[in-house]
Every structure is written in C-alpha cells, then in structure tokens.
XYZ file of C-alpha atoms in Angstrom:
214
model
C -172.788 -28.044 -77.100
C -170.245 -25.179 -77.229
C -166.474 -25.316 -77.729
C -166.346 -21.655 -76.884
C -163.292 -22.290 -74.306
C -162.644 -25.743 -74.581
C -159.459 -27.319 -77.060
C -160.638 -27.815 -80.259
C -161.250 -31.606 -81.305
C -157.969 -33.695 -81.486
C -158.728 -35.528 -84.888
C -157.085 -36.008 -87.953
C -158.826 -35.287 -91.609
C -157.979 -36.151 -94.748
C -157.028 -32.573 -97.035
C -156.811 -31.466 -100.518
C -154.096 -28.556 -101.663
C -153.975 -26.516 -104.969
C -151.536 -28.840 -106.078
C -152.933 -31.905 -105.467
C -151.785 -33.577 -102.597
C -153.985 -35.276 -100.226
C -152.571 -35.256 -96.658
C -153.745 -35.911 -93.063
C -154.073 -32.724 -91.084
C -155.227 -32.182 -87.561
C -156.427 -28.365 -86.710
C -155.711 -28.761 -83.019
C -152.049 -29.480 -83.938
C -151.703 -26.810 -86.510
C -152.549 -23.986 -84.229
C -150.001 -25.421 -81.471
C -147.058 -26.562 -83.585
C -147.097 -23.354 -85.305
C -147.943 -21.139 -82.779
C -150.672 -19.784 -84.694
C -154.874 -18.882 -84.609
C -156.378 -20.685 -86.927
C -160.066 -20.266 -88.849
C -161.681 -22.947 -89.850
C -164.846 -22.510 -92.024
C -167.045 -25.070 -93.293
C -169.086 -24.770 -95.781
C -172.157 -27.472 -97.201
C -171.250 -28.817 -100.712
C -168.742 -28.402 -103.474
C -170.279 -27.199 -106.902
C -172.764 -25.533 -105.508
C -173.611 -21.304 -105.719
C -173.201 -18.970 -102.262
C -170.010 -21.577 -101.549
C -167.309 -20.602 -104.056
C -168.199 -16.813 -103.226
C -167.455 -17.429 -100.222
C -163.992 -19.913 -100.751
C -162.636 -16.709 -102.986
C -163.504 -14.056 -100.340
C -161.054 -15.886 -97.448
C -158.539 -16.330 -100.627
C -158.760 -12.642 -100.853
C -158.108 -11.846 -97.391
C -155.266 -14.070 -97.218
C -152.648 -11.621 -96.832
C -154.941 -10.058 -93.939
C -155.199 -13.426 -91.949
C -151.043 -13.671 -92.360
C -150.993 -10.266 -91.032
C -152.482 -11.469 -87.800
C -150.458 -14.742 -87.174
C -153.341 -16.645 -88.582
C -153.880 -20.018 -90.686
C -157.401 -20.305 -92.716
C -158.448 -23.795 -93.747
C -161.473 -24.596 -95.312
C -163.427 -27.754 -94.746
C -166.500 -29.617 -96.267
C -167.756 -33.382 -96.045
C -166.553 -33.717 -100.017
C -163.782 -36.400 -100.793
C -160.383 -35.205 -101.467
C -160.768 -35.596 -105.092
C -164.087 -33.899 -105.571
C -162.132 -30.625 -103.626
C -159.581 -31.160 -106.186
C -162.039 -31.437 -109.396
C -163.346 -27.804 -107.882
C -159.594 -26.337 -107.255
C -159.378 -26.927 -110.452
C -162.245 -25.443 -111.990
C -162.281 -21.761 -113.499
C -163.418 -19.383 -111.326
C -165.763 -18.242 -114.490
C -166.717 -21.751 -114.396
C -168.600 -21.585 -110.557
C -164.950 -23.248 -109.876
C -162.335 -22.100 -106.497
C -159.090 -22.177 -109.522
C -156.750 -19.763 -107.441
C -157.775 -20.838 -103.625
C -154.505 -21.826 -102.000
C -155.447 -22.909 -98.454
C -155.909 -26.335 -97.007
C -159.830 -27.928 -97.545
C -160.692 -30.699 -95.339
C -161.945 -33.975 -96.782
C -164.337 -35.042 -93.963
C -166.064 -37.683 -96.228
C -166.185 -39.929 -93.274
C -167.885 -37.072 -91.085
C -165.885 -37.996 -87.948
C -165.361 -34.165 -87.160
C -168.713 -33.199 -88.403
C -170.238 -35.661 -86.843
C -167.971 -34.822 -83.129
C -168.722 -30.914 -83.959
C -172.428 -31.179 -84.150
C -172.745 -29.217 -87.547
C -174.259 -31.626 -89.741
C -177.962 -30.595 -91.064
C -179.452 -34.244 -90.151
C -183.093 -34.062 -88.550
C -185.643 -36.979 -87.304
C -183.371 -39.504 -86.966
C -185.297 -43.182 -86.802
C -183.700 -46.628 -86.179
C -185.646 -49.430 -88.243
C -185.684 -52.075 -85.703
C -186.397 -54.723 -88.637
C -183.061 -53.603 -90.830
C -181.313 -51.739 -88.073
C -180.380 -48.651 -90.561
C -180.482 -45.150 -89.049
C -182.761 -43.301 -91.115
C -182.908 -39.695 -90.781
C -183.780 -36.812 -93.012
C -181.191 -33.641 -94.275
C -178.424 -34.052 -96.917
C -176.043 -35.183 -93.748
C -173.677 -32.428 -94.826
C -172.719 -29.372 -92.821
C -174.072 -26.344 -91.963
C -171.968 -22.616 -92.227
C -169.407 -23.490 -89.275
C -166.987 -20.912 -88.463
C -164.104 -21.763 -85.385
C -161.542 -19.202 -84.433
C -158.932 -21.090 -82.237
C -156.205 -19.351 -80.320
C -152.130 -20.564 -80.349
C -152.869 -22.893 -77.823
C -155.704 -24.687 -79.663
C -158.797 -23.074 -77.368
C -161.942 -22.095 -79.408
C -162.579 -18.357 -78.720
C -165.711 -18.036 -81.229
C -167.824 -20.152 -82.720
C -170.539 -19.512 -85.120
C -173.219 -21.166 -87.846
C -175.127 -19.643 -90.290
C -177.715 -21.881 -92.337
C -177.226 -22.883 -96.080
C -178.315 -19.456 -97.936
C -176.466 -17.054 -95.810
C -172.821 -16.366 -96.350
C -170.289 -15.330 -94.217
C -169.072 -11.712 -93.976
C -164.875 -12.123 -93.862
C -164.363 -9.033 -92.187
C -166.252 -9.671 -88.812
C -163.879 -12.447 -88.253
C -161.019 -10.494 -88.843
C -161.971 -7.702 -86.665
C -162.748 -11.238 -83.598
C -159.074 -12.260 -84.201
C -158.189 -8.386 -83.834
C -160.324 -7.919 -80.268
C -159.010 -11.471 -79.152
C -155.267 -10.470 -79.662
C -155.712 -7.272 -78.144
C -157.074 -8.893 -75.049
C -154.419 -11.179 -75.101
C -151.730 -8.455 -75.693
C -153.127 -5.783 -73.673
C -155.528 -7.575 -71.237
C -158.572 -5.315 -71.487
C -161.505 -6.307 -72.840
C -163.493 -4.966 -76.231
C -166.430 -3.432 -76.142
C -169.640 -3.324 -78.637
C -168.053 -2.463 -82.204
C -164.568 -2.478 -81.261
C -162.392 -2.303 -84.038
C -158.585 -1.736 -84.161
C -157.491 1.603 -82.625
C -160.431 2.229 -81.178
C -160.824 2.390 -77.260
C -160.788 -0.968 -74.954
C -161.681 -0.741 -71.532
C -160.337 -2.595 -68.321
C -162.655 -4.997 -66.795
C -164.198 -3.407 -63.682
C -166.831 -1.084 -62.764
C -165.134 1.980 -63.048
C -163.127 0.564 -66.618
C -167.156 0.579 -68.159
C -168.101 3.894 -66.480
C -164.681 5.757 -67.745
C -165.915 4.492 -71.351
C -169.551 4.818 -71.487
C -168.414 8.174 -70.335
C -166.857 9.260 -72.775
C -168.816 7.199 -75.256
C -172.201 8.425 -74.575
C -173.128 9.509 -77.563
C-alpha cells in the first residue's frame, strides 16, 4: 500500500546520535515542527557491506540536504546500542565513525512492520504452539520516504538488499517537488534545476515538447 500522498505514520522510535544519546523521535513531527522535508532511508542490517557505503554517501551530502530545507535520518531494525557500536567504528573498519544524523532504533518493528518494508515471506501460524512462523531475516528492505513540511509522503521507493541507493536522484526529487511547490508547474522527464518546467495543460506539454524535440 502506498503513502505516496498520505501523512507519514504518526509513531514514535527509539534513536541513536553520534554522541550517544538514545531519544524518542517521531518523523511525522520532525517535518512539521520544523517546517522541514525530511528523508528517511532505511537500510537492512548494521555491520554489514553495501550499508555503510551507503550511511557515508547521505553524510556527504549533508550540506546539500541543508541547502534544501531538508532533515536526513537514517533508520534500521538494530537496537540503539548496536547503531552506537557502528557510529563508533572506523570507517576503515566497515564502521559509519563520522555519520552525524539521527538512526532509528526500530528493534520492536512497529514502523517497519506499519510501513510494509520488512523482507518476511510465507508466513504460517502453528495451530499446536500458536507461533507465527515465517521465512526472511524480518529486517527491512532499501526504503526511501521523502516527506514534505507538512508531513505528506511525495516519493516513496525500495530497492532490494544488493542494490544501493544513488543520493543524487533524491536530491534532484526534493529539487522538482520544491519547484512545484514554489512555482506551481510541474517537472518533466529528467528535470533538473534550471532546466525548463512546464504548466500543466495541453498547450504547457506542446510549448515544451516543442521546443524539446530533439
């Protein structure tokens, strides 16, 4: 089920910081209080390989996402402590030493678990012990949520385990999103900032594939 539109979950999750502090924070709530988009990425497992490329790359583009009025928190179904073992691992180590951004501590998977992003499959009830079996490491898939100031999902995305995110594209989505907001046209194919938008009607997509035919 899609978000694409709809608030984003109003739940609070534990969360680790570089400096140690565990603390309750609620996504929904960030974006409004502050008046700010917000990115949330999840990612499967602490310790593990494509991960800590990816928890660098966002640390990277830090100063890009503050540019554009926007708040990136990680999030994975590791306790609090296990994000904080990692934080402070060496980044020569396979460690995130240097990452500076809130990680969610869903250990309990309540927003997993609401989101829909865990990797469980064939789930079977035993009638006899009346456990839930099912098969999958129950943790989460790539999850990517851009949310606007108001604390509406505009994109949602998931890639599967070995596939890492490209930081960029969502950069460029909060770009074309805040230029429709701004300027209320609409982005076309590619759109990047500076390039041409187009208004919303029939003659706003003939005037550009006009003079974008080639």
């Amino acid at each position: 089920m899609t978000l694409v539109g709809k608030k984003f979950p109003n739940l609070s999750v534990n969360a680790m910081n570089d400096l140690g502090d565990t603390f309750k924070l609620n996504v929904l709530e960030e974006a409004q209080k502050n008046n700010k988009k917000v990115i949330l990425f999840w990612y499967p497992k602490d310790f593990t390989f494509v991960c800590p490329t990816e928890l660098h790359a966002f640390q990277a583009a830090l100063g890009e996402f503050d540019k554009r009025n926007t708040l990136v928190i990680g999030a994975s179904c590791d306790t609090a402590e296990v994000h904080f073992a990692w934080l402070s691992t060496a980044k020569d180590n396979g460690g995130i030493e240097g990452v500076t951004y809130p990680i969610l501590a869903d250990s309990n998977r309540n927003l997993a678990s609401t989101l829909g992003i865990l990797d469980i499959t064939n789930e079977q009830y035993n009638e006899e012990t009346g456990v839930v079996m099912v098969d999958g490491d129950n943790v989460t898939y790539r999850a990517t949520y851009l949310i606007d100031e108001e604390g509406t999902v505009f994109h949602e995305g998931i890639n599967h385990m070995p596939l890492g995110r490209n930081v960029n594209e969502y950069l460029r989505l909060i770009d074309a999103y805040t230029h429709v907001q701004e300027k209320g046209e609409v982005c076309p194919a590619n759109w990047e900032e500076g390039k041409d938008a187009m208004t919303a009607d029939r003659n706003g997509v003939a005037s550009y594939l006009s003079a974008h035919a080639n």
